PDB file of C-alpha atoms in Angstrom:
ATOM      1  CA  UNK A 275      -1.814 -17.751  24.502  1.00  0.00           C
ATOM      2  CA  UNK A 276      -3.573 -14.828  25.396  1.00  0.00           C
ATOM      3  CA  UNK A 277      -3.540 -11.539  23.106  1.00  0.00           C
ATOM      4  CA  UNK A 278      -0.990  -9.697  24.587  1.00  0.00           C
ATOM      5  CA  UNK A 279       1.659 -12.801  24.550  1.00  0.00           C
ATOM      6  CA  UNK A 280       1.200 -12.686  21.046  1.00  0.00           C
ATOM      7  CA  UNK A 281       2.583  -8.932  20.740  1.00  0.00           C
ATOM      8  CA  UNK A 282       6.243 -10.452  22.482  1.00  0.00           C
ATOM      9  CA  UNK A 283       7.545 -12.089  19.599  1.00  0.00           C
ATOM     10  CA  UNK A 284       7.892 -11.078  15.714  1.00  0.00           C
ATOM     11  CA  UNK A 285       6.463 -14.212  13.325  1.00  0.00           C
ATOM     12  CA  UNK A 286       8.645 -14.611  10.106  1.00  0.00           C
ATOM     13  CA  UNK A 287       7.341 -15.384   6.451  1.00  0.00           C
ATOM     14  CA  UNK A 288       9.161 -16.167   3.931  1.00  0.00           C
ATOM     15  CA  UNK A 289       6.941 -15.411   0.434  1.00  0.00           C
ATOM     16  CA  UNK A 290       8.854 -16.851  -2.856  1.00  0.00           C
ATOM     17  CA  UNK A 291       6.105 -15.505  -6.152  1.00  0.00           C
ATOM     18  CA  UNK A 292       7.642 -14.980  -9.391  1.00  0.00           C
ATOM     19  CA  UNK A 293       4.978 -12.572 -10.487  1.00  0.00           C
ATOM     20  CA  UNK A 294       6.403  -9.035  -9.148  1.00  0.00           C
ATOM     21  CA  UNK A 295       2.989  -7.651  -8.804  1.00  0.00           C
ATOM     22  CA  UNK A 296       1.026 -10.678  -6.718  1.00  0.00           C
ATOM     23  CA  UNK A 297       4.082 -10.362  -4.053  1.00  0.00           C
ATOM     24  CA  UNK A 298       3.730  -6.860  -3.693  1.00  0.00           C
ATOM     25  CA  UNK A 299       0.240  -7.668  -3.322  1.00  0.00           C
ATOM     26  CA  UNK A 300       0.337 -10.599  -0.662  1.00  0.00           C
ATOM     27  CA  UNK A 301       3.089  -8.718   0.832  1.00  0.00           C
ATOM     28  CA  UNK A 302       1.092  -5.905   1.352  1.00  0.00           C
ATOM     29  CA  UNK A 303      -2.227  -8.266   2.516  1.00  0.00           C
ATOM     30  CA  UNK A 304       0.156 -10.214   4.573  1.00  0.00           C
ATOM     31  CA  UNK A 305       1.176  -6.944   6.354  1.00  0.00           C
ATOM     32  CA  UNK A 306      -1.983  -5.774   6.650  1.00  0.00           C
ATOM     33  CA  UNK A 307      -4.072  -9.178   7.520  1.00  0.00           C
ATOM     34  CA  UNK A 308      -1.463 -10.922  10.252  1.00  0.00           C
ATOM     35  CA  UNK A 309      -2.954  -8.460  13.098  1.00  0.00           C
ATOM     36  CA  UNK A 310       0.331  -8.617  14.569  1.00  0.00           C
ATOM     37  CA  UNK A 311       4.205  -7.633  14.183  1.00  0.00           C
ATOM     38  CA  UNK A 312       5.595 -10.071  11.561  1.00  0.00           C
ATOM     39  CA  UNK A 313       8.899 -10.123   9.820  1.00  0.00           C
ATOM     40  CA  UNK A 314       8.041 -10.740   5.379  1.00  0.00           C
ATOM     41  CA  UNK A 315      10.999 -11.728   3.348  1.00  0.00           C
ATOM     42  CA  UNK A 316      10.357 -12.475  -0.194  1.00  0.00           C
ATOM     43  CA  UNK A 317      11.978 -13.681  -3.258  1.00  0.00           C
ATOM     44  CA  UNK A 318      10.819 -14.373  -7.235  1.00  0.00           C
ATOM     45  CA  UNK A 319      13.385 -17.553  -7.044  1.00  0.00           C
ATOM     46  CA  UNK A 320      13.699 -20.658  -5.639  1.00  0.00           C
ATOM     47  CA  UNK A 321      17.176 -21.184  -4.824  1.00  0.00           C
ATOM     48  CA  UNK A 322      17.057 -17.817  -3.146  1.00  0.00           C
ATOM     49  CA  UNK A 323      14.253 -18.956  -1.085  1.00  0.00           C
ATOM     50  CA  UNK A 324      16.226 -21.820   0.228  1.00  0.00           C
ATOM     51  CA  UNK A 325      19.150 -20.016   1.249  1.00  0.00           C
ATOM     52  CA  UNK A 326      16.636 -17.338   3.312  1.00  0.00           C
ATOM     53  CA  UNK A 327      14.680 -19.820   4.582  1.00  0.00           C
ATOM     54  CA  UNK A 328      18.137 -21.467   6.042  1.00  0.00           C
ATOM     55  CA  UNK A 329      19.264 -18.017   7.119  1.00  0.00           C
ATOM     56  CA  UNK A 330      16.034 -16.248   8.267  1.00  0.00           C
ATOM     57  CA  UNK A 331      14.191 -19.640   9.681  1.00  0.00           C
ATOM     58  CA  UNK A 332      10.791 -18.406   8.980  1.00  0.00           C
ATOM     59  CA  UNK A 333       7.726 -19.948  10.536  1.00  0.00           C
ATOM     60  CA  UNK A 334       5.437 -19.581   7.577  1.00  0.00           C
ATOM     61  CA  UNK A 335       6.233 -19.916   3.796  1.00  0.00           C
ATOM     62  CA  UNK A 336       3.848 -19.037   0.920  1.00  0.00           C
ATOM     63  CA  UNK A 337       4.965 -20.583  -1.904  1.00  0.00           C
ATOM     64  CA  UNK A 338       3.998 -20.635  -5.887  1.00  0.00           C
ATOM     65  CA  UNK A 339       5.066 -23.895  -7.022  1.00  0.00           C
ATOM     66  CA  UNK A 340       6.638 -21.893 -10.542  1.00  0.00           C
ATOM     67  CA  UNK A 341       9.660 -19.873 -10.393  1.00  0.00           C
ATOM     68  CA  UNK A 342      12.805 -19.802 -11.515  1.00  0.00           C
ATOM     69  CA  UNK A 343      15.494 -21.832  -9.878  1.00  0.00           C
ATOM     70  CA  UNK A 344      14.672 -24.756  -7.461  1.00  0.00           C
ATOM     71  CA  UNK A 345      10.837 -25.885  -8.329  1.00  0.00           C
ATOM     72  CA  UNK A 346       8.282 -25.416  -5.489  1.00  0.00           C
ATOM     73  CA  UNK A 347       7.888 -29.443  -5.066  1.00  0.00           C
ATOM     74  CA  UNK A 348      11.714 -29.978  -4.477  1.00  0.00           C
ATOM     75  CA  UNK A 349      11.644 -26.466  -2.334  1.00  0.00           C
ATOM     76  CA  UNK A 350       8.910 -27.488  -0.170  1.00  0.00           C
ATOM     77  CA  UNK A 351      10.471 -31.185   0.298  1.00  0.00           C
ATOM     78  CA  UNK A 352      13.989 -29.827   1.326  1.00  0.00           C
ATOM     79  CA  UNK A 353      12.765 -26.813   3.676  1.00  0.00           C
ATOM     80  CA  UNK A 354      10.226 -29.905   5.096  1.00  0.00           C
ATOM     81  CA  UNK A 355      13.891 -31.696   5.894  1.00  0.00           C
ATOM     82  CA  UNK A 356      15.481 -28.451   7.264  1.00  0.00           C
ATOM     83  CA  UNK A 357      12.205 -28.200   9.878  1.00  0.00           C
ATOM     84  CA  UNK A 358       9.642 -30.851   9.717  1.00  0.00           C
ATOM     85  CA  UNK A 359       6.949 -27.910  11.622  1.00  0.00           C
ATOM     86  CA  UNK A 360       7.561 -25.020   9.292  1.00  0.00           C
ATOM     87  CA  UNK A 361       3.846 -24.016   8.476  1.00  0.00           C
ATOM     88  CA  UNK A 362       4.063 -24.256   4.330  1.00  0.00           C
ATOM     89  CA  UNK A 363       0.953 -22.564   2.373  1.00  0.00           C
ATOM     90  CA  UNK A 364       0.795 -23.068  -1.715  1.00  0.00           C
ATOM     91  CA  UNK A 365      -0.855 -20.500  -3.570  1.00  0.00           C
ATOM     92  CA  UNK A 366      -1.185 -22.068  -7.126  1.00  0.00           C
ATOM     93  CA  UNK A 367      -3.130 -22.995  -9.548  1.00  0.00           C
ATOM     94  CA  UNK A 368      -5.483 -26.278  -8.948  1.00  0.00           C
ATOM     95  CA  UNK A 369      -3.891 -28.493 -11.837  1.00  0.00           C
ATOM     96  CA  UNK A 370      -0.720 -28.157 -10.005  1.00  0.00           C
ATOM     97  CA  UNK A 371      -1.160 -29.557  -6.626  1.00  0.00           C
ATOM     98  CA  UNK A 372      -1.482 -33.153  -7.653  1.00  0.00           C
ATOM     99  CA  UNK A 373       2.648 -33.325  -7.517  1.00  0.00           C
ATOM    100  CA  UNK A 374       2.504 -31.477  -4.524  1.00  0.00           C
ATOM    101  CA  UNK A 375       3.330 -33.119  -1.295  1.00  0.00           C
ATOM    102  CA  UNK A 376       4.386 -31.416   2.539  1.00  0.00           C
ATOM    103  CA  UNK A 377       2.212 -28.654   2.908  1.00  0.00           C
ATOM    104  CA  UNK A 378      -0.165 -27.548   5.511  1.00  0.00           C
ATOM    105  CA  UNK A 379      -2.723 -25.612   3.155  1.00  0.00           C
ATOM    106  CA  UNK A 380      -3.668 -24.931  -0.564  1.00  0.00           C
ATOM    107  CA  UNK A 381      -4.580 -21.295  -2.037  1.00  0.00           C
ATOM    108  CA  UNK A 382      -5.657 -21.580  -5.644  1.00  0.00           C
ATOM    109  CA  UNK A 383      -4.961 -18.765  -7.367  1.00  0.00           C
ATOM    110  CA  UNK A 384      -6.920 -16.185  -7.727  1.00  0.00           C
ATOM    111  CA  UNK A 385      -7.766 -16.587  -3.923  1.00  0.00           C
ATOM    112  CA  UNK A 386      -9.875 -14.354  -1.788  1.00  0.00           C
ATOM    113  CA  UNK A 387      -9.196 -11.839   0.914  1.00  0.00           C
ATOM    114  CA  UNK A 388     -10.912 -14.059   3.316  1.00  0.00           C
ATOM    115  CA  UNK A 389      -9.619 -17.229   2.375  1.00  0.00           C
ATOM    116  CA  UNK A 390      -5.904 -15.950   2.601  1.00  0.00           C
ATOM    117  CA  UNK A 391      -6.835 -13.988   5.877  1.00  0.00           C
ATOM    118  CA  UNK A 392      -7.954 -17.501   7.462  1.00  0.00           C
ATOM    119  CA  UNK A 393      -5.069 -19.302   6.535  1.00  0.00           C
ATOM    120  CA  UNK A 394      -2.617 -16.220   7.507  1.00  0.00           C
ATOM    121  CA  UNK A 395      -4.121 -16.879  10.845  1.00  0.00           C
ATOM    122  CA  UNK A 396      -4.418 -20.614  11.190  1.00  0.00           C
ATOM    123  CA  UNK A 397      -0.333 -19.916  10.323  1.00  0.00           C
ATOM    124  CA  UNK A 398       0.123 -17.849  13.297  1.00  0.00           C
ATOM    125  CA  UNK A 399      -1.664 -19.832  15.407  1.00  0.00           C
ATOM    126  CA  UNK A 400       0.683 -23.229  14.461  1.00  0.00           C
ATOM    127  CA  UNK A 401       3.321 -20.338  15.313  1.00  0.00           C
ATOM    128  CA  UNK A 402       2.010 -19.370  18.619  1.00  0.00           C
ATOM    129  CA  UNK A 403       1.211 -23.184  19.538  1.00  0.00           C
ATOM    130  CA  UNK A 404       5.292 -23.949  18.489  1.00  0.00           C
ATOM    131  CA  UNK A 405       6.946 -21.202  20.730  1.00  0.00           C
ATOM    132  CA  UNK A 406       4.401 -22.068  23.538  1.00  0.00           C
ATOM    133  CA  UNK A 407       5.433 -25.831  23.241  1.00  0.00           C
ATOM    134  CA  UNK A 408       9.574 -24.849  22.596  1.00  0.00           C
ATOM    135  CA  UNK A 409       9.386 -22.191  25.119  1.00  0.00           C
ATOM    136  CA  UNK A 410      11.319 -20.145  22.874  1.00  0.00           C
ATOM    137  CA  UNK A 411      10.998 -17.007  21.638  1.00  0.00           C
ATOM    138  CA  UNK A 412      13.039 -17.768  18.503  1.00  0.00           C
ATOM    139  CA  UNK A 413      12.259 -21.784  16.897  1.00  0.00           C
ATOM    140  CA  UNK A 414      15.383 -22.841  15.152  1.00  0.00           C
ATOM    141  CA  UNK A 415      14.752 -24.846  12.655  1.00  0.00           C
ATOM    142  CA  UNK A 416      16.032 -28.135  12.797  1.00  0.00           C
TER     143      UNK A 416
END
């Protein structure tokens, strides 16, 4: 899609951190790194994050696999059921991600600017690639 397509839809993230301070700072980078209009809903918990992710239908979640509530393995499996193309990045730490299955990318925590900017985009892009396949300018999930 070319550059200005991009600016006719809003991309949603959902963002589910327990630590207060890293979401307001991948909020903030997410904000500030996308390069385009997108839509960040975020939550410490992970029962919370299911019922947003049913009632906001993001395109991207970043997910810590530790947080109160539903655990990020059993989150990512049932919001994998809910829509099999949801673009699903884990940010944490590398002993971790051996339970982990059903997600498109891997941030180990601490992570750099770069490395979160490239998968921000390569998240965007899956976005763009869905709504230009669906046609849509909202993807329900299904």
């Amino acid at each position: 899609m070319s550059k200005s397509s991009k600016q006719l839809y809003t991309t949603t993230i959902l963002l589910i951190e327990n630590d207060n301070s890293s979401r307001n700072v991948m909020r903030v980078l997410l904000q500030k790194l996308a390069g385009q209009p997108v839509q960040i809903y975020d939550t410490s918990d992970g029962d919370e994050a299911l019922k947003l992710f049913r009632e906001k239908q993001p395109q991207i979640v970043f997910t810590d696999l530790i947080h109160p509530g539903l655990d990020g393995c059993s989150l990512i499996e049932r919001m994998r059921h809910l829509n099999p193309y949801v673009f699903i990045v884990v940010c944490s730490s590398v002993e971790l991600i051996w339970e982990v299955r059903g997600y498109n990318f891997f941030l180990e925590k601490p992570f750099a600017t770069a490395d979160f900017q490239r998968v921000i985009h390569a998240g965007l892009e899956h976005a763009e690639d869905l709504m230009a396949i669906s046609g849509d300018k909202q993807l329900k999930a299904v």
